[in-house]
Amino acid sequence: MAKKTYDLLFKLLLIGDSGVGKTCVLFRFSDDAFNTTFISTIGIDFKIKTVELQGKKIKLQIWDTAGQERFHTITTSYYRGAMGIMLVYDITNAKSFENISKWLRNIDEHANEDVERMLLGNKCDMEDKRVVPKAKGEQIAREHGIRFFETSAKANVNIEKAFLTLAEDILRKV
């Protein structure tokens, strides 16, 4: 049998509306790459990245869900067993922010109650097209007792920090 190359395995989930940048956030973190071509995720996809935190090798299995409603039934089964969930909205898309409350309800319905949650306001490099003020993101995060980061997969802002912070929060619980 192959020797295990990690100490812990954390299953993380990226959720949010279609087009908010979940896949770009994932690729920036896992491959340090950014692709400008938008290809809608069909169903579910995942990447693995091993990080070292507090002297432990942690394998992050990051699931990228399809934001479209028609894949909703497939993706809800992925909530089970998720240890951390990143809710992503697009700061240039008010509807994607309004839908955060719907995504939070989905977490309450389908995920373990002790799941670590985090809110990401993505595309913060597009300040000129911003329609969701940072304060609104901070407010909803405060109301739900979750961490909040504004990120940009394109400009590589807070991506690694968000994933490592989420992993550290899970590690504290483990």
Coordinates of N, CA and C in Angstrom, one line a residue:
M1 N 0.8 -1.2 0.0 CA 0.0 0.0 0.0 C 0.9 1.2 0.0
A2 N 0.5 2.2 -0.8 CA 1.3 3.5 -0.9 C 1.2 4.2 0.5
K3 N 2.3 4.8 0.8 CA 2.4 5.6 2.0 C 1.6 6.9 1.8
K4 N 0.9 7.2 2.9 CA 0.0 8.4 2.8 C 1.0 9.7 2.8
T5 N 0.8 10.6 1.9 CA 1.7 11.7 1.8 C 1.1 13.0 2.5
Y6 N 0.1 12.7 3.3 CA -0.5 13.9 4.1 C -1.0 13.4 5.4
D7 N -1.2 14.3 6.4 CA -1.7 14.0 7.7 C -3.2 14.1 7.8
L8 N -3.7 15.1 7.1 CA -5.2 15.3 7.2 C -5.7 15.6 5.8
L9 N -7.0 15.3 5.6 CA -7.7 15.6 4.4 C -8.9 16.5 4.7
F10 N -8.9 17.6 4.1 CA -10.1 18.6 4.3 C -10.8 18.7 3.0
K11 N -12.1 18.4 3.0 CA -13.0 18.6 1.9 C -13.6 20.0 1.9
L12 N -13.3 20.8 0.9 CA -13.8 22.2 0.8 C -14.7 22.3 -0.4
L13 N -15.6 23.2 -0.3 CA -16.6 23.4 -1.4 C -16.7 24.8 -1.7
L14 N -16.8 25.1 -3.0 CA -17.0 26.5 -3.5 C -18.4 26.5 -4.1
I15 N -19.2 27.5 -3.5 CA -20.6 27.6 -4.0 C -20.9 29.1 -4.3
G16 N -21.9 29.3 -5.1 CA -22.3 30.6 -5.5 C -22.9 30.6 -6.9
D17 N -23.4 31.7 -7.3 CA -24.1 31.8 -8.6 C -23.1 31.5 -9.7
S18 N -23.7 31.1 -10.9 CA -22.9 30.9 -12.1 C -22.2 32.2 -12.5
G19 N -20.9 32.1 -12.9 CA -20.2 33.3 -13.4 C -19.5 34.2 -12.4
V20 N -19.6 33.8 -11.1 CA -19.0 34.7 -10.1 C -17.5 34.5 -10.0
G21 N -17.0 33.4 -10.6 CA -15.5 33.2 -10.6 C -15.1 32.1 -9.7
K22 N -15.9 31.1 -9.3 CA -15.5 30.0 -8.4 C -14.4 29.2 -9.1
T23 N -14.6 28.9 -10.3 CA -13.5 28.1 -11.0 C -12.2 28.8 -11.1
C24 N -12.3 30.1 -11.4 CA -11.1 30.9 -11.5 C -10.4 31.0 -10.1
V25 N -11.2 31.2 -9.0 CA -10.6 31.2 -7.7 C -9.9 29.9 -7.4
L26 N -10.5 28.8 -7.8 CA -9.9 27.4 -7.6 C -8.6 27.3 -8.4
F27 N -8.7 27.6 -9.7 CA -7.5 27.5 -10.5 C -6.3 28.4 -10.1
R28 N -6.7 29.6 -9.6 CA -5.6 30.5 -9.1 C -5.0 29.9 -7.9
F29 N -5.7 29.3 -7.0 CA -5.2 28.7 -5.8 C -4.4 27.4 -6.1
S30 N -5.0 26.5 -6.9 CA -4.4 25.2 -7.2 C -3.2 25.2 -8.2
D31 N -3.4 26.0 -9.2 CA -2.4 26.0 -10.3 C -1.7 27.4 -10.5
D32 N -2.0 28.4 -9.7 CA -1.6 29.7 -9.8 C -1.7 30.2 -11.3
A33 N -2.9 29.9 -11.8 CA -3.2 30.3 -13.2 C -4.5 31.0 -13.3
F34 N -4.7 31.8 -14.3 CA -5.9 32.5 -14.5 C -6.3 32.5 -16.0
N35 N -7.5 32.1 -16.3 CA -8.0 31.9 -17.7 C -9.1 32.9 -17.9
T36 N -9.0 33.7 -19.0 CA -10.1 34.6 -19.2 C -11.3 34.0 -20.0
T37 N -11.1 32.8 -20.4 CA -12.2 32.2 -21.2 C -13.2 31.6 -20.1
F38 N -14.5 32.0 -20.2 CA -15.5 31.5 -19.3 C -16.1 30.2 -19.9
I39 N -15.9 29.1 -19.2 CA -16.6 27.8 -19.5 C -17.3 27.4 -18.3
S40 N -18.6 27.3 -18.4 CA -19.5 27.0 -17.3 C -19.2 25.6 -16.8
T41 N -19.0 25.5 -15.5 CA -18.8 24.1 -14.9 C -20.1 23.3 -15.0
I42 N -19.9 22.1 -15.5 CA -21.0 21.2 -15.6 C -21.0 20.2 -14.5
G43 N -22.0 20.3 -13.6 CA -22.1 19.5 -12.5 C -21.0 19.8 -11.4
I44 N -19.9 19.1 -11.4 CA -19.0 19.3 -10.3 C -17.6 19.0 -10.8
D45 N -16.6 19.7 -10.3 CA -15.2 19.4 -10.6 C -14.4 19.6 -9.3
F46 N -13.2 19.0 -9.3 CA -12.4 19.2 -8.1 C -10.9 19.3 -8.4
K47 N -10.2 19.9 -7.5 CA -8.7 20.0 -7.5 C -8.2 19.6 -6.1
I48 N -6.9 19.2 -6.1 CA -6.3 18.9 -4.9 C -5.0 19.7 -4.7
K49 N -4.8 20.2 -3.5 CA -3.6 20.9 -3.2 C -3.2 20.6 -1.8
T50 N -2.0 20.3 -1.6 CA -1.5 20.0 -0.3 C -0.8 21.2 0.3
V51 N -1.1 21.6 1.5 CA -0.5 22.7 2.1 C 0.1 22.3 3.5
E52 N 1.0 23.1 4.0 CA 1.5 22.7 5.3 C 1.1 23.8 6.3
L53 N 0.4 23.4 7.4 CA -0.1 24.3 8.4 C 0.3 23.7 9.8
Q54 N 0.9 24.5 10.6 CA 1.2 24.1 12.0 C 1.9 22.7 12.0
G55 N 2.9 22.5 11.0 CA 3.7 21.3 11.0 C 2.9 20.1 10.5
K56 N 1.7 20.3 10.0 CA 0.9 19.2 9.4 C 0.8 19.4 7.9
K57 N 0.8 18.2 7.2 CA 0.6 18.3 5.8 C -0.9 18.0 5.6
I58 N -1.6 19.0 5.0 CA -3.0 18.9 4.9 C -3.4 18.9 3.4
K59 N -4.1 17.9 3.0 CA -4.5 17.7 1.6 C -5.9 18.4 1.5
L60 N -5.9 19.4 0.7 CA -7.2 20.1 0.5 C -7.8 19.5 -0.8
Q61 N -9.0 19.0 -0.6 CA -9.8 18.5 -1.8 C -10.9 19.5 -2.0
I62 N -10.7 20.3 -3.1 CA -11.6 21.5 -3.3 C -12.6 21.2 -4.4
W63 N -13.8 21.2 -4.0 CA -14.9 20.9 -5.0 C -15.5 22.2 -5.5
D64 N -15.6 22.2 -6.8 CA -16.1 23.4 -7.5 C -17.5 23.0 -8.1
T65 N -18.5 23.7 -7.6 CA -19.9 23.3 -8.0 C -20.3 24.2 -9.1
A66 N -21.3 23.7 -9.8 CA -21.9 24.5 -10.9 C -22.9 25.4 -10.2
G67 N -22.9 26.7 -10.6 CA -23.8 27.6 -10.0 C -25.2 27.6 -10.5
Q68 N -25.4 27.0 -11.7 CA -26.8 27.0 -12.3 C -27.7 26.1 -11.5
E69 N -28.9 26.6 -11.5 CA -30.0 26.0 -10.8 C -30.2 24.5 -11.3
R70 N -30.0 24.3 -12.6 CA -30.3 22.9 -13.1 C -29.4 21.9 -12.6
F71 N -28.3 22.3 -12.0 CA -27.3 21.3 -11.4 C -27.5 21.2 -9.9
H72 N -28.5 22.0 -9.4 CA -28.7 22.1 -7.9 C -28.8 20.8 -7.2
T73 N -29.6 19.9 -7.8 CA -29.8 18.6 -7.1 C -28.5 17.7 -7.1
I74 N -27.7 17.8 -8.1 CA -26.4 17.1 -8.0 C -25.5 17.7 -6.9
T75 N -25.4 19.0 -6.9 CA -24.4 19.6 -6.1 C -24.8 19.6 -4.6
T76 N -26.1 19.5 -4.3 CA -26.4 19.5 -2.8 C -25.8 18.2 -2.1
S77 N -25.7 17.1 -2.8 CA -25.1 15.9 -2.2 C -23.6 16.2 -1.8
Y78 N -23.0 17.1 -2.5 CA -21.6 17.4 -2.1 C -21.4 18.2 -0.8
Y79 N -22.5 18.8 -0.4 CA -22.4 19.5 0.9 C -22.0 18.5 2.0
R80 N -22.6 17.3 2.0 CA -22.3 16.3 3.0 C -20.8 16.0 3.0
G81 N -20.3 16.0 4.2 CA -18.9 15.7 4.4 C -17.9 16.9 4.1
A82 N -18.5 18.0 3.6 CA -17.6 19.2 3.4 C -17.3 19.8 4.8
M83 N -16.0 20.1 5.0 CA -15.5 20.7 6.2 C -15.5 22.2 6.2
G84 N -15.4 22.7 4.9 CA -15.3 24.1 4.8 C -16.0 24.5 3.5
I85 N -16.8 25.6 3.5 CA -17.5 26.0 2.3 C -17.2 27.5 2.1
M86 N -16.8 27.8 0.9 CA -16.6 29.2 0.5 C -17.8 29.6 -0.4
L87 N -18.5 30.7 0.1 CA -19.6 31.2 -0.7 C -19.0 32.4 -1.5
V88 N -19.2 32.3 -2.8 CA -18.6 33.4 -3.6 C -19.6 34.2 -4.3
Y89 N -19.5 35.5 -4.3 CA -20.3 36.4 -5.1 C -19.4 37.3 -5.9
D90 N -19.9 38.0 -6.9 CA -19.2 38.9 -7.8 C -19.5 40.3 -7.4
I91 N -18.5 41.1 -7.0 CA -18.8 42.5 -6.6 C -19.4 43.4 -7.7
T92 N -19.3 42.9 -8.9 CA -19.9 43.7 -10.0 C -21.3 43.2 -10.4
N93 N -21.9 42.2 -9.6 CA -23.1 41.6 -9.9 C -24.0 41.6 -8.6
A94 N -24.9 42.5 -8.5 CA -25.8 42.6 -7.3 C -26.6 41.4 -7.0
K95 N -27.1 40.8 -8.1 CA -27.9 39.6 -8.0 C -27.1 38.4 -7.3
S96 N -25.9 38.3 -7.7 CA -25.0 37.2 -7.1 C -24.9 37.5 -5.6
F97 N -24.9 38.7 -5.2 CA -24.8 39.1 -3.7 C -26.1 38.8 -3.0
E98 N -27.2 39.2 -3.7 CA -28.5 39.0 -3.1 C -28.8 37.5 -2.9
N99 N -28.2 36.7 -3.7 CA -28.4 35.2 -3.6 C -27.6 34.5 -2.5
I100 N -26.7 35.3 -1.9 CA -25.9 34.7 -0.8 C -26.8 34.1 0.3
S101 N -27.9 34.8 0.6 CA -28.8 34.3 1.6 C -29.4 33.0 1.3
K102 N -29.7 32.8 0.0 CA -30.2 31.5 -0.5 C -29.1 30.4 -0.4
W103 N -27.9 30.8 -0.7 CA -26.8 29.8 -0.6 C -26.5 29.5 0.9
L104 N -26.7 30.5 1.8 CA -26.5 30.2 3.2 C -27.6 29.2 3.7
R105 N -28.8 29.4 3.2 CA -29.9 28.5 3.6 C -29.6 27.0 3.1
N106 N -29.0 26.9 1.9 CA -28.6 25.6 1.3 C -27.6 25.0 2.3
I107 N -26.7 25.7 2.8 CA -25.7 25.2 3.7 C -26.4 24.7 4.9
D108 N -27.3 25.5 5.5 CA -28.0 25.1 6.7 C -28.8 23.8 6.4
E109 N -29.3 23.6 5.3 CA -30.2 22.5 4.9 C -29.3 21.2 4.7
H110 N -28.2 21.4 4.0 CA -27.5 20.2 3.4 C -26.1 19.9 4.1
A111 N -25.5 20.8 4.7 CA -24.2 20.6 5.2 C -24.2 20.2 6.7
N112 N -23.1 19.7 7.2 CA -23.0 19.5 8.7 C -23.1 20.8 9.4
E113 N -23.6 20.8 10.6 CA -23.8 22.1 11.2 C -22.6 22.7 11.7
D114 N -21.5 21.9 11.9 CA -20.2 22.5 12.3 C -19.3 22.9 11.1
V115 N -19.9 23.0 9.9 CA -19.0 23.3 8.7 C -18.5 24.7 8.9
E116 N -17.3 24.9 8.5 CA -16.6 26.2 8.5 C -17.1 27.0 7.3
R117 N -17.6 28.2 7.4 CA -18.0 28.9 6.2 C -17.2 30.2 6.1
M118 N -17.1 30.7 4.8 CA -16.4 31.9 4.5 C -17.1 32.6 3.3
L119 N -17.1 33.9 3.3 CA -17.7 34.6 2.2 C -16.6 35.3 1.4
L120 N -16.7 35.2 0.1 CA -15.7 35.8 -0.8 C -16.4 36.8 -1.7
G121 N -16.0 38.0 -1.7 CA -16.5 39.0 -2.7 C -15.4 39.0 -3.8
N122 N -15.7 38.3 -4.9 CA -14.7 38.1 -5.9 C -14.7 39.2 -7.0
K123 N -13.6 39.3 -7.7 CA -13.5 40.3 -8.8 C -13.2 41.7 -8.3
C124 N -12.5 41.8 -7.1 CA -12.2 43.1 -6.5 C -11.2 44.0 -7.4
D125 N -10.7 43.3 -8.4 CA -9.8 44.1 -9.3 C -10.7 45.0 -10.2
M126 N -12.0 44.8 -10.3 CA -12.9 45.5 -11.2 C -13.6 46.6 -10.4
E127 N -12.8 47.4 -9.7 CA -13.3 48.5 -8.8 C -14.3 49.4 -9.6
D128 N -13.9 49.7 -10.9 CA -14.8 50.6 -11.7 C -16.1 50.1 -12.0
K129 N -16.3 48.8 -11.9 CA -17.6 48.2 -12.2 C -18.3 47.7 -10.9
R130 N -17.8 48.0 -9.8 CA -18.3 47.5 -8.5 C -19.7 48.0 -8.3
V131 N -20.6 47.1 -7.9 CA -22.0 47.5 -7.5 C -22.3 47.1 -6.0
V132 N -21.5 46.2 -5.5 CA -21.7 45.7 -4.1 C -20.6 46.3 -3.2
P133 N -20.9 47.3 -2.4 CA -19.9 47.9 -1.5 C -19.3 46.8 -0.6
K134 N -18.0 47.0 -0.3 CA -17.3 46.0 0.6 C -18.0 45.9 2.0
A135 N -18.5 47.1 2.4 CA -19.2 47.1 3.7 C -20.4 46.1 3.8
K136 N -21.1 46.0 2.6 CA -22.3 45.0 2.6 C -21.8 43.6 2.8
G137 N -20.7 43.2 2.2 CA -20.1 41.9 2.3 C -19.7 41.7 3.8
E138 N -19.0 42.7 4.3 CA -18.6 42.6 5.7 C -19.8 42.4 6.7
Q139 N -20.9 43.2 6.3 CA -22.1 43.1 7.2 C -22.7 41.7 7.2
I140 N -22.9 41.2 6.0 CA -23.6 39.8 6.0 C -22.7 38.8 6.6
A141 N -21.4 38.9 6.5 CA -20.5 38.0 7.1 C -20.6 38.1 8.6
R142 N -20.6 39.3 9.1 CA -20.8 39.6 10.6 C -22.1 39.0 11.1
E143 N -23.2 39.2 10.4 CA -24.5 38.7 10.8 C -24.5 37.2 10.9
H144 N -23.7 36.5 10.1 CA -23.7 35.0 10.1 C -22.5 34.5 10.8
G145 N -21.7 35.4 11.4 CA -20.5 34.9 12.1 C -19.5 34.2 11.3
I146 N -19.3 34.7 10.1 CA -18.3 34.0 9.2 C -17.2 35.0 8.7
R147 N -16.1 34.5 8.3 CA -15.1 35.4 7.8 C -15.4 35.9 6.4
F148 N -14.8 37.0 6.0 CA -15.0 37.6 4.8 C -13.7 38.2 4.1
F149 N -13.6 37.9 2.9 CA -12.4 38.4 2.1 C -12.9 38.9 0.8
E150 N -12.4 40.0 0.3 CA -12.6 40.4 -1.1 C -11.4 39.8 -1.8
T151 N -11.7 39.1 -2.9 CA -10.6 38.4 -3.7 C -10.6 38.8 -5.2
S152 N -9.5 38.5 -5.8 CA -9.5 38.6 -7.3 C -8.6 37.5 -7.8
A153 N -9.3 36.6 -8.5 CA -8.5 35.5 -9.1 C -7.6 36.0 -10.2
K154 N -8.0 37.1 -10.9 CA -7.3 37.6 -12.0 C -6.0 38.3 -11.4
A155 N -6.2 39.2 -10.4 CA -5.0 39.9 -9.9 C -4.3 39.2 -8.8
N156 N -4.8 38.0 -8.4 CA -4.3 37.2 -7.3 C -4.3 37.9 -6.0
V157 N -5.5 38.4 -5.6 CA -5.7 39.1 -4.4 C -6.4 38.2 -3.4
N158 N -5.7 38.0 -2.2 CA -6.4 37.2 -1.1 C -6.8 35.8 -1.4
I159 N -6.4 35.2 -2.5 CA -6.9 33.9 -2.8 C -6.2 32.9 -1.9
E160 N -4.9 32.9 -1.9 CA -4.2 31.9 -1.0 C -4.5 32.2 0.5
K161 N -4.6 33.5 0.8 CA -4.9 33.8 2.2 C -6.3 33.3 2.6
A162 N -7.3 33.3 1.7 CA -8.6 32.8 2.0 C -8.6 31.3 2.3
F163 N -8.0 30.6 1.3 CA -7.9 29.1 1.5 C -7.2 28.7 2.7
L164 N -6.0 29.3 3.0 CA -5.2 29.0 4.2 C -5.9 29.3 5.5
T165 N -6.6 30.5 5.5 CA -7.4 30.8 6.6 C -8.5 29.8 6.9
L166 N -9.2 29.4 5.9 CA -10.3 28.5 6.0 C -9.7 27.1 6.5
A167 N -8.6 26.7 6.0 CA -7.9 25.5 6.4 C -7.5 25.6 7.9
E168 N -7.0 26.7 8.3 CA -6.6 26.9 9.7 C -7.8 26.8 10.6
D169 N -8.9 27.5 10.2 CA -10.1 27.4 11.0 C -10.6 26.0 11.2
I170 N -10.5 25.2 10.1 CA -10.9 23.8 10.2 C -9.9 23.0 11.1
L171 N -8.7 23.3 10.9 CA -7.6 22.6 11.7 C -7.8 22.8 13.2
R172 N -8.2 24.1 13.6 CA -8.5 24.4 15.0 C -9.6 23.5 15.5
K173 N -10.5 23.1 14.7 CA -11.7 22.3 15.2 C -11.3 20.8 15.3
V174 N -10.4 20.4 14.4 CA -10.1 19.0 14.2 C -9.5 18.4 15.5

